[in-house]
Amino acid sequence: MIQTQTQARTLVLLALLLAASGFYANAQTRDHLTPQEVDLIKDAQALDLRTSIFIKAAERRMALVTGTAASTSTNSKQAKKDAEWWGDARKGTRAELIGDVAKILDEAITNIDDVSMHDEKSPLLPKALRKLAASATQIIDQLTPLRSQAKSEEEISNMEQAVGNAQSIIEAARKLPPPAEKEKKDKAKGGTPKEKP
Protein backbone atom coordinates (compact mmCIF):
# COMPACT_ATOMS: atom_id res chain seq x y z
CA MET A 1 0.00 0.00 0.00
CA ILE A 2 2.78 2.45 0.96
CA GLN A 3 4.71 1.52 -2.16
CA THR A 4 1.61 2.15 -4.33
CA GLN A 5 1.11 5.60 -2.74
CA THR A 6 4.77 6.42 -3.33
CA GLN A 7 4.49 5.34 -6.95
CA ALA A 8 1.34 7.43 -7.39
CA ARG A 9 3.04 10.48 -5.90
CA THR A 10 6.05 9.91 -8.12
CA LEU A 11 3.80 9.69 -11.19
CA VAL A 12 1.94 12.87 -10.20
CA LEU A 13 5.23 14.68 -9.57
CA LEU A 14 6.59 13.45 -12.90
CA ALA A 15 3.43 14.62 -14.70
CA LEU A 16 3.72 18.04 -13.07
CA LEU A 17 7.37 18.32 -14.06
CA LEU A 18 6.58 17.36 -17.67
CA ALA A 19 3.72 19.86 -17.80
CA ALA A 20 5.94 22.57 -16.35
CA SER A 21 8.73 21.86 -18.83
CA GLY A 22 6.22 21.99 -21.71
CA PHE A 23 4.90 25.28 -20.39
CA TYR A 24 8.44 26.63 -20.08
CA ALA A 25 9.27 25.64 -23.66
CA ASN A 26 6.14 27.42 -24.92
CA ALA A 27 6.80 30.46 -22.74
CA GLN A 28 10.29 31.02 -24.14
CA THR A 29 10.33 34.15 -26.21
CA ARG A 30 10.85 34.22 -29.93
CA ASP A 31 13.58 36.43 -31.37
CA HIS A 32 11.83 39.23 -33.24
CA LEU A 33 14.92 40.08 -35.32
CA THR A 34 17.11 37.86 -37.48
CA PRO A 35 20.81 37.65 -36.53
CA GLN A 36 21.63 39.70 -39.66
CA GLU A 37 19.15 42.42 -38.63
CA VAL A 38 20.71 42.52 -35.17
CA ASP A 39 24.14 42.97 -36.77
CA LEU A 40 22.85 45.79 -39.01
CA ILE A 41 21.37 47.55 -35.98
CA LYS A 42 24.64 47.20 -34.06
CA ASP A 43 26.58 48.60 -37.02
CA ALA A 44 24.23 51.57 -37.51
CA GLN A 45 25.47 54.18 -35.08
CA ALA A 46 23.34 57.06 -36.35
CA LEU A 47 19.79 57.01 -34.95
CA ASP A 48 18.09 57.70 -38.27
CA LEU A 49 19.94 54.82 -39.96
CA ARG A 50 19.17 52.48 -37.08
CA THR A 51 15.53 53.52 -37.24
CA SER A 52 15.51 52.75 -40.98
CA ILE A 53 16.67 49.22 -40.16
CA PHE A 54 13.84 48.76 -37.67
CA ILE A 55 11.40 50.06 -40.31
CA LYS A 56 12.69 47.65 -42.96
CA ALA A 57 12.51 44.73 -40.50
CA ALA A 58 8.89 45.58 -39.65
CA GLU A 59 8.01 46.03 -43.34
CA ARG A 60 9.45 42.58 -44.13
CA ARG A 61 7.14 41.00 -41.52
CA MET A 62 4.14 43.01 -42.69
CA ALA A 63 4.74 41.86 -46.29
CA LEU A 64 4.47 38.27 -45.05
CA VAL A 65 1.40 39.04 -42.94
CA THR A 66 -0.43 40.77 -45.79
CA GLY A 67 0.75 38.33 -48.46
CA THR A 68 2.63 40.97 -50.45
CA ALA A 69 6.07 39.38 -50.02
CA ALA A 70 8.14 39.01 -53.19
CA SER A 71 6.73 36.45 -55.58
CA THR A 72 7.57 37.58 -59.12
CA SER A 73 10.96 36.91 -60.71
CA THR A 74 12.09 40.55 -60.44
CA ASN A 75 11.00 40.64 -56.83
CA SER A 76 12.72 37.29 -56.39
CA LYS A 77 16.04 38.91 -57.26
CA GLN A 78 15.29 41.66 -54.74
CA ALA A 79 14.31 39.02 -52.17
CA LYS A 80 17.66 37.25 -52.68
CA LYS A 81 19.52 40.53 -52.33
CA ASP A 82 17.52 41.35 -49.18
CA ALA A 83 18.26 37.89 -47.76
CA GLU A 84 22.01 38.53 -48.14
CA TRP A 85 21.80 41.68 -46.02
CA TRP A 86 18.80 40.98 -43.82
CA GLY A 87 18.73 37.20 -43.51
CA ASP A 88 16.01 34.85 -44.68
CA ALA A 89 12.44 35.98 -44.29
CA ARG A 90 11.10 35.26 -40.83
CA LYS A 91 9.04 32.13 -40.48
CA GLY A 92 6.08 31.89 -38.20
CA THR A 93 2.36 32.15 -37.83
CA ARG A 94 0.58 35.38 -38.57
CA ALA A 95 0.25 35.94 -34.82
CA GLU A 96 4.02 35.48 -34.35
CA LEU A 97 4.89 37.82 -37.23
CA ILE A 98 2.55 40.51 -35.90
CA GLY A 99 4.12 39.98 -32.47
CA ASP A 100 7.52 40.55 -34.10
CA VAL A 101 6.25 43.84 -35.55
CA ALA A 102 5.01 44.95 -32.12
CA LYS A 103 8.41 44.15 -30.56
CA ILE A 104 10.33 45.84 -33.39
CA LEU A 105 8.28 49.02 -32.94
CA ASP A 106 8.84 48.82 -29.18
CA GLU A 107 12.59 48.46 -29.67
CA ALA A 108 12.61 51.41 -32.09
CA ILE A 109 10.76 53.51 -29.49
CA THR A 110 13.30 52.48 -26.85
CA ASN A 111 16.18 53.52 -29.12
CA ILE A 112 14.65 56.93 -29.77
CA ASP A 113 13.91 57.40 -26.04
CA ASP A 114 17.48 56.42 -25.17
CA VAL A 115 18.97 58.98 -27.57
CA SER A 116 16.57 61.67 -26.33
CA MET A 117 17.63 61.03 -22.72
CA HIS A 118 21.31 61.47 -23.63
CA ASP A 119 21.00 64.22 -26.24
CA GLU A 120 17.54 65.77 -26.41
CA LYS A 121 18.71 68.36 -28.96
CA SER A 122 20.02 65.81 -31.44
CA PRO A 123 18.90 66.74 -34.96
CA LEU A 124 18.50 63.03 -35.67
CA LEU A 125 15.65 62.65 -33.16
CA PRO A 126 12.91 64.41 -35.15
CA LYS A 127 14.19 62.90 -38.39
CA ALA A 128 14.08 59.35 -37.00
CA LEU A 129 10.73 59.88 -35.30
CA ARG A 130 9.10 61.23 -38.46
CA LYS A 131 10.39 58.25 -40.49
CA LEU A 132 9.11 55.85 -37.87
CA ALA A 133 5.73 57.60 -37.69
CA ALA A 134 5.26 57.30 -41.46
CA SER A 135 5.94 53.57 -41.23
CA ALA A 136 3.70 53.24 -38.15
CA THR A 137 0.83 54.82 -40.09
CA GLN A 138 1.25 52.22 -42.86
CA ILE A 139 1.34 49.41 -40.31
CA ILE A 140 -1.93 50.56 -38.75
CA ASP A 141 -3.49 50.83 -42.22
CA GLN A 142 -2.40 47.26 -42.99
CA LEU A 143 -3.43 45.73 -39.65
CA THR A 144 -6.84 47.38 -39.32
CA PRO A 145 -8.60 45.29 -42.01
CA LEU A 146 -6.95 42.10 -40.67
CA ARG A 147 -8.50 42.48 -37.22
CA SER A 148 -11.78 40.88 -38.32
CA GLN A 149 -9.83 37.90 -39.71
CA ALA A 150 -7.90 37.21 -36.48
CA LYS A 151 -7.92 33.51 -35.67
CA SER A 152 -6.67 33.46 -32.08
CA GLU A 153 -6.44 35.46 -28.88
CA GLU A 154 -2.67 35.66 -29.38
CA GLU A 155 -3.16 37.23 -32.81
CA ILE A 156 -5.67 39.78 -31.45
CA SER A 157 -3.38 40.60 -28.54
CA ASN A 158 -0.34 41.04 -30.81
CA MET A 159 -2.35 43.24 -33.19
CA GLU A 160 -3.45 45.43 -30.30
CA GLN A 161 0.12 45.71 -29.08
CA ALA A 162 1.47 46.55 -32.55
CA VAL A 163 -1.27 49.13 -33.18
CA GLY A 164 -0.77 50.58 -29.69
CA ASN A 165 2.97 50.97 -30.27
CA ALA A 166 2.33 52.48 -33.71
CA GLN A 167 -0.17 54.96 -32.27
CA SER A 168 2.32 55.99 -29.57
CA ILE A 169 4.88 56.72 -32.25
CA ILE A 170 2.41 58.76 -34.31
CA GLU A 171 1.31 60.75 -31.24
CA ALA A 172 4.94 61.52 -30.33
CA ALA A 173 5.64 62.68 -33.91
CA ARG A 174 2.63 65.01 -33.81
CA LYS A 175 4.24 66.85 -30.89
CA LEU A 176 7.36 67.65 -32.94
CA PRO A 177 7.83 71.18 -34.23
CA PRO A 178 7.57 71.56 -38.02
CA PRO A 179 10.65 70.26 -39.86
CA ALA A 180 13.52 72.69 -40.26
CA GLU A 181 14.27 74.03 -43.74
CA LYS A 182 17.39 71.84 -44.08
CA GLU A 183 15.41 68.73 -43.18
CA LYS A 184 12.79 69.60 -45.80
CA LYS A 185 15.53 69.97 -48.44
CA ASP A 186 17.11 66.64 -47.41
CA LYS A 187 13.73 64.95 -47.68
CA ALA A 188 13.16 66.44 -51.14
CA LYS A 189 16.55 65.08 -52.26
CA GLY A 190 15.72 61.58 -51.10
CA GLY A 191 16.36 61.55 -47.36
CA THR A 192 19.34 60.21 -45.52
CA PRO A 193 22.64 59.05 -46.99
CA LYS A 194 22.50 55.75 -48.82
CA GLU A 195 21.86 52.86 -46.51
CA LYS A 196 22.55 49.20 -47.04
CA PRO A 197 19.76 47.64 -49.14
CSV table of C-alpha atoms in Angstrom, one decimal:
chain,number,residue,atom,x,y,z
A,1,MET,CA,0.0,0.0,0.0
A,2,ILE,CA,2.8,2.4,1.0
A,3,GLN,CA,4.7,1.5,-2.2
A,4,THR,CA,1.6,2.2,-4.3
A,5,GLN,CA,1.1,5.6,-2.7
A,6,THR,CA,4.8,6.4,-3.3
A,7,GLN,CA,4.5,5.3,-6.9
A,8,ALA,CA,1.3,7.4,-7.4
A,9,ARG,CA,3.0,10.5,-5.9
A,10,THR,CA,6.0,9.9,-8.1
A,11,LEU,CA,3.8,9.7,-11.2
A,12,VAL,CA,1.9,12.9,-10.2
A,13,LEU,CA,5.2,14.7,-9.6
A,14,LEU,CA,6.6,13.4,-12.9
A,15,ALA,CA,3.4,14.6,-14.7
A,16,LEU,CA,3.7,18.0,-13.1
A,17,LEU,CA,7.4,18.3,-14.1
A,18,LEU,CA,6.6,17.4,-17.7
A,19,ALA,CA,3.7,19.9,-17.8
A,20,ALA,CA,5.9,22.6,-16.3
A,21,SER,CA,8.7,21.9,-18.8
A,22,GLY,CA,6.2,22.0,-21.7
A,23,PHE,CA,4.9,25.3,-20.4
A,24,TYR,CA,8.4,26.6,-20.1
A,25,ALA,CA,9.3,25.6,-23.7
A,26,ASN,CA,6.1,27.4,-24.9
A,27,ALA,CA,6.8,30.5,-22.7
A,28,GLN,CA,10.3,31.0,-24.1
A,29,THR,CA,10.3,34.1,-26.2
A,30,ARG,CA,10.8,34.2,-29.9
A,31,ASP,CA,13.6,36.4,-31.4
A,32,HIS,CA,11.8,39.2,-33.2
A,33,LEU,CA,14.9,40.1,-35.3
A,34,THR,CA,17.1,37.9,-37.5
A,35,PRO,CA,20.8,37.7,-36.5
A,36,GLN,CA,21.6,39.7,-39.7
A,37,GLU,CA,19.1,42.4,-38.6
A,38,VAL,CA,20.7,42.5,-35.2
A,39,ASP,CA,24.1,43.0,-36.8
A,40,LEU,CA,22.9,45.8,-39.0
A,41,ILE,CA,21.4,47.5,-36.0
A,42,LYS,CA,24.6,47.2,-34.1
A,43,ASP,CA,26.6,48.6,-37.0
A,44,ALA,CA,24.2,51.6,-37.5
A,45,GLN,CA,25.5,54.2,-35.1
A,46,ALA,CA,23.3,57.1,-36.3
A,47,LEU,CA,19.8,57.0,-35.0
A,48,ASP,CA,18.1,57.7,-38.3
A,49,LEU,CA,19.9,54.8,-40.0
A,50,ARG,CA,19.2,52.5,-37.1
A,51,THR,CA,15.5,53.5,-37.2
A,52,SER,CA,15.5,52.8,-41.0
A,53,ILE,CA,16.7,49.2,-40.2
A,54,PHE,CA,13.8,48.8,-37.7
A,55,ILE,CA,11.4,50.1,-40.3
A,56,LYS,CA,12.7,47.7,-43.0
A,57,ALA,CA,12.5,44.7,-40.5
A,58,ALA,CA,8.9,45.6,-39.6
A,59,GLU,CA,8.0,46.0,-43.3
A,60,ARG,CA,9.4,42.6,-44.1
A,61,ARG,CA,7.1,41.0,-41.5
A,62,MET,CA,4.1,43.0,-42.7
A,63,ALA,CA,4.7,41.9,-46.3
A,64,LEU,CA,4.5,38.3,-45.0
A,65,VAL,CA,1.4,39.0,-42.9
A,66,THR,CA,-0.4,40.8,-45.8
A,67,GLY,CA,0.8,38.3,-48.5
A,68,THR,CA,2.6,41.0,-50.4
A,69,ALA,CA,6.1,39.4,-50.0
A,70,ALA,CA,8.1,39.0,-53.2
A,71,SER,CA,6.7,36.5,-55.6
A,72,THR,CA,7.6,37.6,-59.1
A,73,SER,CA,11.0,36.9,-60.7
A,74,THR,CA,12.1,40.5,-60.4
A,75,ASN,CA,11.0,40.6,-56.8
A,76,SER,CA,12.7,37.3,-56.4
A,77,LYS,CA,16.0,38.9,-57.3
A,78,GLN,CA,15.3,41.7,-54.7
A,79,ALA,CA,14.3,39.0,-52.2
A,80,LYS,CA,17.7,37.2,-52.7
A,81,LYS,CA,19.5,40.5,-52.3
A,82,ASP,CA,17.5,41.3,-49.2
A,83,ALA,CA,18.3,37.9,-47.8
A,84,GLU,CA,22.0,38.5,-48.1
A,85,TRP,CA,21.8,41.7,-46.0
A,86,TRP,CA,18.8,41.0,-43.8
A,87,GLY,CA,18.7,37.2,-43.5
A,88,ASP,CA,16.0,34.9,-44.7
A,89,ALA,CA,12.4,36.0,-44.3
A,90,ARG,CA,11.1,35.3,-40.8
A,91,LYS,CA,9.0,32.1,-40.5
A,92,GLY,CA,6.1,31.9,-38.2
A,93,THR,CA,2.4,32.1,-37.8
A,94,ARG,CA,0.6,35.4,-38.6
A,95,ALA,CA,0.2,35.9,-34.8
A,96,GLU,CA,4.0,35.5,-34.4
A,97,LEU,CA,4.9,37.8,-37.2
A,98,ILE,CA,2.5,40.5,-35.9
A,99,GLY,CA,4.1,40.0,-32.5
A,100,ASP,CA,7.5,40.6,-34.1
A,101,VAL,CA,6.2,43.8,-35.5
A,102,ALA,CA,5.0,44.9,-32.1
A,103,LYS,CA,8.4,44.1,-30.6
A,104,ILE,CA,10.3,45.8,-33.4
A,105,LEU,CA,8.3,49.0,-32.9
A,106,ASP,CA,8.8,48.8,-29.2
A,107,GLU,CA,12.6,48.5,-29.7
A,108,ALA,CA,12.6,51.4,-32.1
A,109,ILE,CA,10.8,53.5,-29.5
A,110,THR,CA,13.3,52.5,-26.9
A,111,ASN,CA,16.2,53.5,-29.1
A,112,ILE,CA,14.6,56.9,-29.8
A,113,ASP,CA,13.9,57.4,-26.0
A,114,ASP,CA,17.5,56.4,-25.2
A,115,VAL,CA,19.0,59.0,-27.6
A,116,SER,CA,16.6,61.7,-26.3
A,117,MET,CA,17.6,61.0,-22.7
A,118,HIS,CA,21.3,61.5,-23.6
A,119,ASP,CA,21.0,64.2,-26.2
A,120,GLU,CA,17.5,65.8,-26.4
A,121,LYS,CA,18.7,68.4,-29.0
A,122,SER,CA,20.0,65.8,-31.4
A,123,PRO,CA,18.9,66.7,-35.0
A,124,LEU,CA,18.5,63.0,-35.7
A,125,LEU,CA,15.6,62.6,-33.2
A,126,PRO,CA,12.9,64.4,-35.2
A,127,LYS,CA,14.2,62.9,-38.4
A,128,ALA,CA,14.1,59.3,-37.0
A,129,LEU,CA,10.7,59.9,-35.3
A,130,ARG,CA,9.1,61.2,-38.5
A,131,LYS,CA,10.4,58.3,-40.5
A,132,LEU,CA,9.1,55.9,-37.9
A,133,ALA,CA,5.7,57.6,-37.7
A,134,ALA,CA,5.3,57.3,-41.5
A,135,SER,CA,5.9,53.6,-41.2
A,136,ALA,CA,3.7,53.2,-38.1
A,137,THR,CA,0.8,54.8,-40.1
A,138,GLN,CA,1.2,52.2,-42.9
A,139,ILE,CA,1.3,49.4,-40.3
A,140,ILE,CA,-1.9,50.6,-38.7
A,141,ASP,CA,-3.5,50.8,-42.2
A,142,GLN,CA,-2.4,47.3,-43.0
A,143,LEU,CA,-3.4,45.7,-39.6
A,144,THR,CA,-6.8,47.4,-39.3
A,145,PRO,CA,-8.6,45.3,-42.0
A,146,LEU,CA,-6.9,42.1,-40.7
A,147,ARG,CA,-8.5,42.5,-37.2
A,148,SER,CA,-11.8,40.9,-38.3
A,149,GLN,CA,-9.8,37.9,-39.7
A,150,ALA,CA,-7.9,37.2,-36.5
A,151,LYS,CA,-7.9,33.5,-35.7
A,152,SER,CA,-6.7,33.5,-32.1
A,153,GLU,CA,-6.4,35.5,-28.9
A,154,GLU,CA,-2.7,35.7,-29.4
A,155,GLU,CA,-3.2,37.2,-32.8
A,156,ILE,CA,-5.7,39.8,-31.5
A,157,SER,CA,-3.4,40.6,-28.5
A,158,ASN,CA,-0.3,41.0,-30.8
A,159,MET,CA,-2.3,43.2,-33.2
A,160,GLU,CA,-3.5,45.4,-30.3
A,161,GLN,CA,0.1,45.7,-29.1
A,162,ALA,CA,1.5,46.5,-32.6
A,163,VAL,CA,-1.3,49.1,-33.2
A,164,GLY,CA,-0.8,50.6,-29.7
A,165,ASN,CA,3.0,51.0,-30.3
A,166,ALA,CA,2.3,52.5,-33.7
A,167,GLN,CA,-0.2,55.0,-32.3
A,168,SER,CA,2.3,56.0,-29.6
A,169,ILE,CA,4.9,56.7,-32.3
A,170,ILE,CA,2.4,58.8,-34.3
A,171,GLU,CA,1.3,60.8,-31.2
A,172,ALA,CA,4.9,61.5,-30.3
A,173,ALA,CA,5.6,62.7,-33.9
A,174,ARG,CA,2.6,65.0,-33.8
A,175,LYS,CA,4.2,66.8,-30.9
A,176,LEU,CA,7.4,67.7,-32.9
A,177,PRO,CA,7.8,71.2,-34.2
A,178,PRO,CA,7.6,71.6,-38.0
A,179,PRO,CA,10.6,70.3,-39.9
A,180,ALA,CA,13.5,72.7,-40.3
A,181,GLU,CA,14.3,74.0,-43.7
A,182,LYS,CA,17.4,71.8,-44.1
A,183,GLU,CA,15.4,68.7,-43.2
A,184,LYS,CA,12.8,69.6,-45.8
A,185,LYS,CA,15.5,70.0,-48.4
A,186,ASP,CA,17.1,66.6,-47.4
A,187,LYS,CA,13.7,64.9,-47.7
A,188,ALA,CA,13.2,66.4,-51.1
A,189,LYS,CA,16.6,65.1,-52.3
A,190,GLY,CA,15.7,61.6,-51.1
A,191,GLY,CA,16.4,61.6,-47.4
A,192,THR,CA,19.3,60.2,-45.5
A,193,PRO,CA,22.6,59.0,-47.0
A,194,LYS,CA,22.5,55.7,-48.8
A,195,GLU,CA,21.9,52.9,-46.5
A,196,LYS,CA,22.6,49.2,-47.0
A,197,PRO,CA,19.8,47.6,-49.1
